[in-house]
Amino acid sequence: MIERFMSEEKLRNWNMPEKAALVMEGGGSRGVFTAGVLDVFMERGLYFPYVVGVSAGACNGLDYVAGQIGRSRDTFIVRDKSLRSLSFFNLFKTGYIYDMDKPFRDFPYRDFPFDFDTFKNSGIICEMVVTNIDTGRPEYLSENKDNDRILEICRASSTLPFAAPVVLLDGKRYMDGGLSDSIPYGRSIRLGYRKNVVILTRRLGYRKNLKSKAGEMVRLFYRDEPALVRSCILRPKVYNRQLDILERLEREGRVFVIRPTENEVSRTETNTDSLDRFYQHGYNTGVEVYDSMIEYLMSP
């Protein structure tokens, strides 16, 4: 039966279990690993009915739902230096190190065109995690009509403190979803999705340092935003707890986790050779785990 799913035929209408979900964490440039995995899925016509991603995972999710093989790879591995969003010139010009207009305005409309029509007509539910600055809580936003709003939600999901300005949507202020829900498998489980495939960008056993200095920096820089500060300070503890639970669910066979087994790149990696290697590792991993994942999805 596996051979049927391994064919190159486009299988958007393949009989995927109705309650199957794809969950993707972020990680900045480490998202290129996820891009490799998803290119394998798209090449083999494997599309989940529900997709939820945060930050870089949200970016990957958009391209996956649109069926654009290679687009995430090309936007993570930007070979033309003039197109890169990370820039010390931008820090001097705006006070922020990232020019978020490049990935969320110039890329989709000009440099790496995004297929809005396929995305909106896919029939796939695609949610992106954002953090509400006033509450410090995660919200799970989706859009399948307004092109600009699709991009603005993804921008909000990817906007880190210090690195880029707050995003205003529907009168609310948002930043990176990873500040409040870094691995949103809990969201898919609460919605009733029984089969969850989770793509991580860190190796097995990774845990955040609970004594990170980032929390104190946020406390100083965002002292007028107590809910945001609280989320940032608690993030390492919450993230590590999410991993503890996820690894238990994995051992019990209740989730299927795909993660790197080789050294990761850094969140801000721009070296194209390093990014190419990590993308290829993601692609190879996708091939290696594909049959086992299909068996998990089709099991009772």
mmCIF file of C-alpha atoms in Angstrom, residues 4-243:
data_model
loop_
_atom_site.group_PDB
_atom_site.id
_atom_site.type_symbol
_atom_site.label_atom_id
_atom_site.label_comp_id
_atom_site.label_asym_id
_atom_site.label_seq_id
_atom_site.Cartn_x
_atom_site.Cartn_y
_atom_site.Cartn_z
ATOM 1 C CA ARG A 4 0.695 4.132 -3.888
ATOM 2 C CA PHE A 5 1.655 7.112 -1.727
ATOM 3 C CA MET A 6 5.211 7.154 -3.047
ATOM 4 C CA SER A 7 4.126 7.904 -6.621
ATOM 5 C CA GLU A 8 4.849 11.286 -8.219
ATOM 6 C CA GLU A 9 1.163 11.837 -8.989
ATOM 7 C CA LYS A 10 -0.290 14.980 -7.440
ATOM 8 C CA LEU A 11 -2.445 13.764 -4.584
ATOM 9 C CA ARG A 12 -4.152 16.814 -3.110
ATOM 10 C CA ASN A 13 -7.287 14.691 -3.036
ATOM 11 C CA TRP A 14 -5.499 11.696 -1.534
ATOM 12 C CA ASN A 15 -7.459 10.122 1.303
ATOM 13 C CA MET A 16 -5.445 11.702 4.103
ATOM 14 C CA PRO A 17 -7.026 10.998 7.497
ATOM 15 C CA GLU A 18 -9.460 13.833 8.181
ATOM 16 C CA LYS A 19 -7.980 14.474 11.620
ATOM 17 C CA ALA A 20 -4.327 14.772 10.538
ATOM 18 C CA ALA A 21 -2.296 17.902 11.252
ATOM 19 C CA LEU A 22 1.094 19.314 10.328
ATOM 20 C CA VAL A 23 2.794 21.392 13.044
ATOM 21 C CA MET A 24 5.959 23.440 12.468
ATOM 22 C CA GLU A 25 8.132 25.315 14.941
ATOM 23 C CA GLY A 26 10.214 28.334 13.988
ATOM 24 C CA GLY A 27 13.885 29.038 14.455
ATOM 25 C CA GLY A 28 14.840 31.713 11.948
ATOM 26 C CA SER A 29 17.303 30.364 9.393
ATOM 27 C CA ARG A 30 16.897 26.882 10.861
ATOM 28 C CA GLY A 31 13.550 26.866 9.075
ATOM 29 C CA VAL A 32 15.455 25.852 5.951
ATOM 30 C CA PHE A 33 15.477 22.321 7.401
ATOM 31 C CA THR A 34 11.675 22.347 7.420
ATOM 32 C CA ALA A 35 11.726 23.672 3.850
ATOM 33 C CA GLY A 36 13.655 20.565 2.779
ATOM 34 C CA VAL A 37 11.206 18.218 4.492
ATOM 35 C CA LEU A 38 8.187 19.969 2.972
ATOM 36 C CA ASP A 39 9.645 19.877 -0.524
ATOM 37 C CA VAL A 40 9.622 16.079 -0.231
ATOM 38 C CA PHE A 41 5.982 16.161 0.894
ATOM 39 C CA MET A 42 4.975 18.393 -2.007
ATOM 40 C CA GLU A 43 6.888 16.377 -4.572
ATOM 41 C CA ARG A 44 4.937 13.326 -3.448
ATOM 42 C CA GLY A 45 1.614 15.140 -3.274
ATOM 43 C CA LEU A 46 1.229 14.806 0.488
ATOM 44 C CA TYR A 47 -0.985 17.592 1.840
ATOM 45 C CA PHE A 48 -2.440 17.784 5.346
ATOM 46 C CA PRO A 49 -5.952 19.180 5.904
ATOM 47 C CA TYR A 50 -4.726 21.366 8.786
ATOM 48 C CA VAL A 51 -1.416 23.212 9.052
ATOM 49 C CA VAL A 52 -0.176 25.371 11.927
ATOM 50 C CA GLY A 53 3.197 27.091 12.075
ATOM 51 C CA VAL A 54 5.004 29.719 14.054
ATOM 52 C CA SER A 55 7.518 32.266 12.768
ATOM 53 C CA ALA A 56 9.735 30.496 10.196
ATOM 54 C CA GLY A 57 7.307 27.585 10.433
ATOM 55 C CA ALA A 58 4.470 29.908 9.405
ATOM 56 C CA CYS A 59 6.489 31.033 6.379
ATOM 57 C CA ASN A 60 7.075 27.417 5.428
ATOM 58 C CA GLY A 61 3.400 26.695 5.937
ATOM 59 C CA LEU A 62 2.306 29.319 3.422
ATOM 60 C CA ASP A 63 4.527 27.926 0.680
ATOM 61 C CA TYR A 64 3.468 24.375 1.493
ATOM 62 C CA VAL A 65 -0.253 25.168 1.248
ATOM 63 C CA ALA A 66 0.423 27.028 -2.014
ATOM 64 C CA GLY A 67 2.274 23.966 -3.323
ATOM 65 C CA GLN A 68 5.348 26.001 -4.263
ATOM 66 C CA ILE A 69 8.210 23.521 -4.247
ATOM 67 C CA GLY A 70 11.525 25.266 -3.625
ATOM 68 C CA ARG A 71 10.141 28.695 -2.750
ATOM 69 C CA SER A 72 10.877 28.433 0.982
ATOM 70 C CA ARG A 73 14.364 27.188 0.157
ATOM 71 C CA ASP A 74 14.972 30.179 -2.081
ATOM 72 C CA THR A 75 13.668 32.702 0.464
ATOM 73 C CA PHE A 76 15.749 31.209 3.278
ATOM 74 C CA ILE A 77 18.878 30.914 1.119
ATOM 75 C CA VAL A 78 19.000 34.380 -0.423
ATOM 76 C CA ARG A 79 22.061 34.414 -2.653
ATOM 77 C CA ASP A 80 21.738 38.037 -3.730
ATOM 78 C CA LYS A 81 23.025 39.964 -0.708
ATOM 79 C CA SER A 82 21.080 43.060 -1.693
ATOM 80 C CA LEU A 83 17.824 41.144 -1.078
ATOM 81 C CA ARG A 84 18.635 39.965 2.450
ATOM 82 C CA SER A 85 16.444 41.343 5.218
ATOM 83 C CA LEU A 86 19.129 41.150 7.954
ATOM 84 C CA SER A 87 21.159 44.341 7.623
ATOM 85 C CA PHE A 88 23.226 46.572 9.878
ATOM 86 C CA PHE A 89 22.413 49.385 7.458
ATOM 87 C CA ASN A 90 18.751 48.878 8.312
ATOM 88 C CA LEU A 91 19.657 49.035 12.019
ATOM 89 C CA PHE A 92 21.304 52.411 11.407
ATOM 90 C CA LYS A 93 18.370 53.596 9.263
ATOM 91 C CA THR A 94 15.380 52.387 11.308
ATOM 92 C CA GLY A 95 16.690 51.179 14.666
ATOM 93 C CA TYR A 96 15.825 47.575 13.804
ATOM 94 C CA ILE A 97 18.156 44.968 12.335
ATOM 95 C CA TYR A 98 15.538 43.366 10.047
ATOM 96 C CA ASP A 99 13.819 44.978 7.080
ATOM 97 C CA MET A 100 10.577 42.996 7.221
ATOM 98 C CA ASP A 101 9.257 44.587 4.028
ATOM 99 C CA LYS A 102 11.641 42.438 2.016
ATOM 100 C CA PRO A 103 10.326 38.966 2.942
ATOM 101 C CA PHE A 104 6.713 40.054 3.403
ATOM 102 C CA ARG A 105 6.272 42.606 0.628
ATOM 103 C CA ASP A 106 9.069 42.557 -1.958
ATOM 104 C CA PHE A 107 9.549 38.784 -2.076
ATOM 105 C CA PRO A 108 5.926 37.643 -2.510
ATOM 106 C CA TYR A 109 4.999 40.374 -4.983
ATOM 107 C CA ARG A 110 8.242 40.654 -6.955
ATOM 108 C CA ASP A 111 11.419 38.719 -6.174
ATOM 109 C CA PHE A 112 9.949 35.305 -5.290
ATOM 110 C CA PRO A 113 6.273 35.516 -6.347
ATOM 111 C CA PHE A 114 3.817 33.801 -4.034
ATOM 112 C CA ASP A 115 0.901 31.852 -5.527
ATOM 113 C CA PHE A 116 -1.967 33.492 -3.660
ATOM 114 C CA ASP A 117 -4.627 31.845 -5.803
ATOM 115 C CA THR A 118 -3.509 28.288 -5.096
ATOM 116 C CA PHE A 119 -3.119 29.098 -1.408
ATOM 117 C CA LYS A 120 -6.630 30.538 -1.129
ATOM 118 C CA ASN A 121 -8.250 27.732 -3.116
ATOM 119 C CA SER A 122 -6.371 24.829 -1.496
ATOM 120 C CA GLY A 123 -9.081 23.870 0.974
ATOM 121 C CA ILE A 124 -6.382 23.528 3.650
ATOM 122 C CA ILE A 125 -6.801 25.273 7.002
ATOM 123 C CA CYS A 126 -3.579 27.219 7.602
ATOM 124 C CA GLU A 127 -3.086 28.911 10.962
ATOM 125 C CA MET A 128 -0.166 31.096 12.001
ATOM 126 C CA VAL A 129 0.712 31.689 15.647
ATOM 127 C CA VAL A 130 1.130 35.262 16.879
ATOM 128 C CA THR A 131 1.630 36.695 20.365
ATOM 129 C CA ASN A 132 -0.758 39.402 21.526
ATOM 130 C CA ILE A 133 1.446 42.000 23.220
ATOM 131 C CA ASP A 134 -1.314 43.240 25.525
ATOM 132 C CA THR A 135 -2.167 39.794 26.892
ATOM 133 C CA GLY A 136 1.075 37.876 26.326
ATOM 134 C CA ARG A 137 -1.085 35.028 25.007
ATOM 135 C CA PRO A 138 -0.884 33.192 21.681
ATOM 136 C CA GLU A 139 -3.513 33.670 19.016
ATOM 137 C CA TYR A 140 -3.987 31.470 15.961
ATOM 138 C CA LEU A 141 -4.857 33.530 12.901
ATOM 139 C CA SER A 142 -5.759 32.509 9.381
ATOM 140 C CA GLU A 143 -6.791 34.269 6.182
ATOM 141 C CA ASN A 144 -7.768 32.982 2.738
ATOM 142 C CA LYS A 145 -9.169 36.043 0.982
ATOM 143 C CA ASP A 146 -7.041 39.161 1.526
ATOM 144 C CA ASN A 147 -3.512 38.856 0.088
ATOM 145 C CA ASP A 148 -2.010 41.614 2.191
ATOM 146 C CA ARG A 149 -3.521 40.260 5.395
ATOM 147 C CA ILE A 150 -2.098 36.797 4.726
ATOM 148 C CA LEU A 151 1.348 38.365 4.587
ATOM 149 C CA GLU A 152 0.800 40.642 7.587
ATOM 150 C CA ILE A 153 -0.208 37.709 9.786
ATOM 151 C CA CYS A 154 2.940 35.863 8.753
ATOM 152 C CA ARG A 155 5.004 39.007 9.371
ATOM 153 C CA ALA A 156 3.537 39.269 12.875
ATOM 154 C CA SER A 157 4.286 35.614 13.546
ATOM 155 C CA SER A 158 7.927 36.271 12.590
ATOM 156 C CA THR A 159 8.532 39.609 14.352
ATOM 157 C CA LEU A 160 11.038 39.185 17.176
ATOM 158 C CA PRO A 161 11.540 41.734 19.971
ATOM 159 C CA PHE A 162 14.365 44.202 19.237
ATOM 160 C CA ALA A 163 14.655 42.936 15.644
ATOM 161 C CA ALA A 164 11.597 44.518 14.003
ATOM 162 C CA PRO A 165 8.671 46.815 14.836
ATOM 163 C CA VAL A 166 5.394 45.560 16.290
ATOM 164 C CA VAL A 167 2.708 44.566 13.770
ATOM 165 C CA LEU A 168 -0.772 46.071 14.070
ATOM 166 C CA LEU A 169 -3.659 43.843 12.942
ATOM 167 C CA ASP A 170 -7.352 44.436 13.558
ATOM 168 C CA GLY A 171 -6.474 47.063 16.145
ATOM 169 C CA LYS A 172 -4.291 44.629 18.119
ATOM 170 C CA ARG A 173 -0.506 44.573 18.487
ATOM 171 C CA TYR A 174 1.329 41.364 17.703
ATOM 172 C CA MET A 175 4.822 39.894 17.707
ATOM 173 C CA ASP A 176 6.484 36.512 17.168
ATOM 174 C CA GLY A 177 4.230 33.577 18.012
ATOM 175 C CA GLY A 178 7.162 31.669 19.435
ATOM 176 C CA LEU A 179 7.187 33.968 22.451
ATOM 177 C CA SER A 180 4.005 32.301 23.718
ATOM 178 C CA ASP A 181 3.633 28.998 21.803
ATOM 179 C CA SER A 182 6.838 27.822 20.159
ATOM 180 C CA ILE A 183 5.603 24.344 19.152
ATOM 181 C CA PRO A 184 1.838 24.588 18.641
ATOM 182 C CA TYR A 185 0.959 20.891 18.720
ATOM 183 C CA GLY A 186 -1.313 21.623 21.689
ATOM 184 C CA ARG A 187 -3.433 23.782 19.392
ATOM 185 C CA SER A 188 -3.964 20.980 16.874
ATOM 186 C CA ILE A 189 -4.732 18.444 19.614
ATOM 187 C CA ARG A 190 -7.292 20.790 21.200
ATOM 188 C CA LEU A 191 -8.965 21.153 17.806
ATOM 189 C CA GLY A 192 -9.389 17.382 17.655
ATOM 190 C CA TYR A 193 -6.599 16.389 15.265
ATOM 191 C CA ARG A 194 -5.556 12.897 16.345
ATOM 192 C CA LYS A 195 -2.643 12.379 13.956
ATOM 193 C CA ASN A 196 0.007 15.056 14.417
ATOM 194 C CA VAL A 197 3.225 15.308 12.433
ATOM 195 C CA VAL A 198 5.542 17.816 14.136
ATOM 196 C CA ILE A 199 8.622 19.261 12.416
ATOM 197 C CA LEU A 200 11.259 20.624 14.804
ATOM 198 C CA THR A 201 14.414 22.524 13.916
ATOM 199 C CA ARG A 202 16.496 21.373 16.893
ATOM 200 C CA ARG A 203 18.018 17.959 17.565
ATOM 201 C CA LEU A 204 16.669 15.492 20.101
ATOM 202 C CA GLY A 205 17.605 16.466 23.645
ATOM 203 C CA TYR A 206 17.901 20.214 23.069
ATOM 204 C CA ARG A 207 16.648 22.423 25.896
ATOM 205 C CA LYS A 208 16.789 26.189 26.368
ATOM 206 C CA ASN A 209 18.991 27.746 29.028
ATOM 207 C CA LEU A 210 16.697 28.885 31.839
ATOM 208 C CA LYS A 211 19.155 31.632 32.809
ATOM 209 C CA SER A 212 19.164 33.384 29.450
ATOM 210 C CA LYS A 213 19.989 37.098 29.525
ATOM 211 C CA ALA A 214 17.415 37.815 26.825
ATOM 212 C CA GLY A 215 14.638 38.035 29.391
ATOM 213 C CA GLU A 216 16.376 40.821 31.271
ATOM 214 C CA MET A 217 17.002 42.695 28.028
ATOM 215 C CA VAL A 218 13.309 42.464 27.180
ATOM 216 C CA ARG A 219 12.424 43.636 30.700
ATOM 217 C CA LEU A 220 14.526 46.754 30.157
ATOM 218 C CA PHE A 221 13.616 47.502 26.535
ATOM 219 C CA TYR A 222 9.880 46.729 26.836
ATOM 220 C CA ARG A 223 9.346 47.852 30.436
ATOM 221 C CA ASP A 224 5.959 49.361 29.484
ATOM 222 C CA GLU A 225 4.708 46.003 28.140
ATOM 223 C CA PRO A 226 4.402 43.734 31.217
ATOM 224 C CA ALA A 227 2.503 40.937 29.447
ATOM 225 C CA LEU A 228 5.137 40.713 26.714
ATOM 226 C CA VAL A 229 7.942 40.751 29.284
ATOM 227 C CA ARG A 230 6.280 37.951 31.236
ATOM 228 C CA SER A 231 5.955 35.793 28.093
ATOM 229 C CA CYS A 232 9.604 36.337 27.177
ATOM 230 C CA ILE A 233 10.875 35.535 30.673
ATOM 231 C CA LEU A 234 8.756 32.382 30.905
ATOM 232 C CA ARG A 235 9.522 31.248 27.368
ATOM 233 C CA PRO A 236 12.503 28.963 28.136
ATOM 234 C CA LYS A 237 10.570 27.126 30.849
ATOM 235 C CA VAL A 238 7.445 26.818 28.695
ATOM 236 C CA TYR A 239 9.441 25.679 25.645
ATOM 237 C CA ASN A 240 11.316 23.024 27.615
ATOM 238 C CA ARG A 241 8.035 21.791 29.063
ATOM 239 C CA GLN A 242 6.577 21.562 25.556
ATOM 240 C CA LEU A 243 9.519 19.409 24.509
#
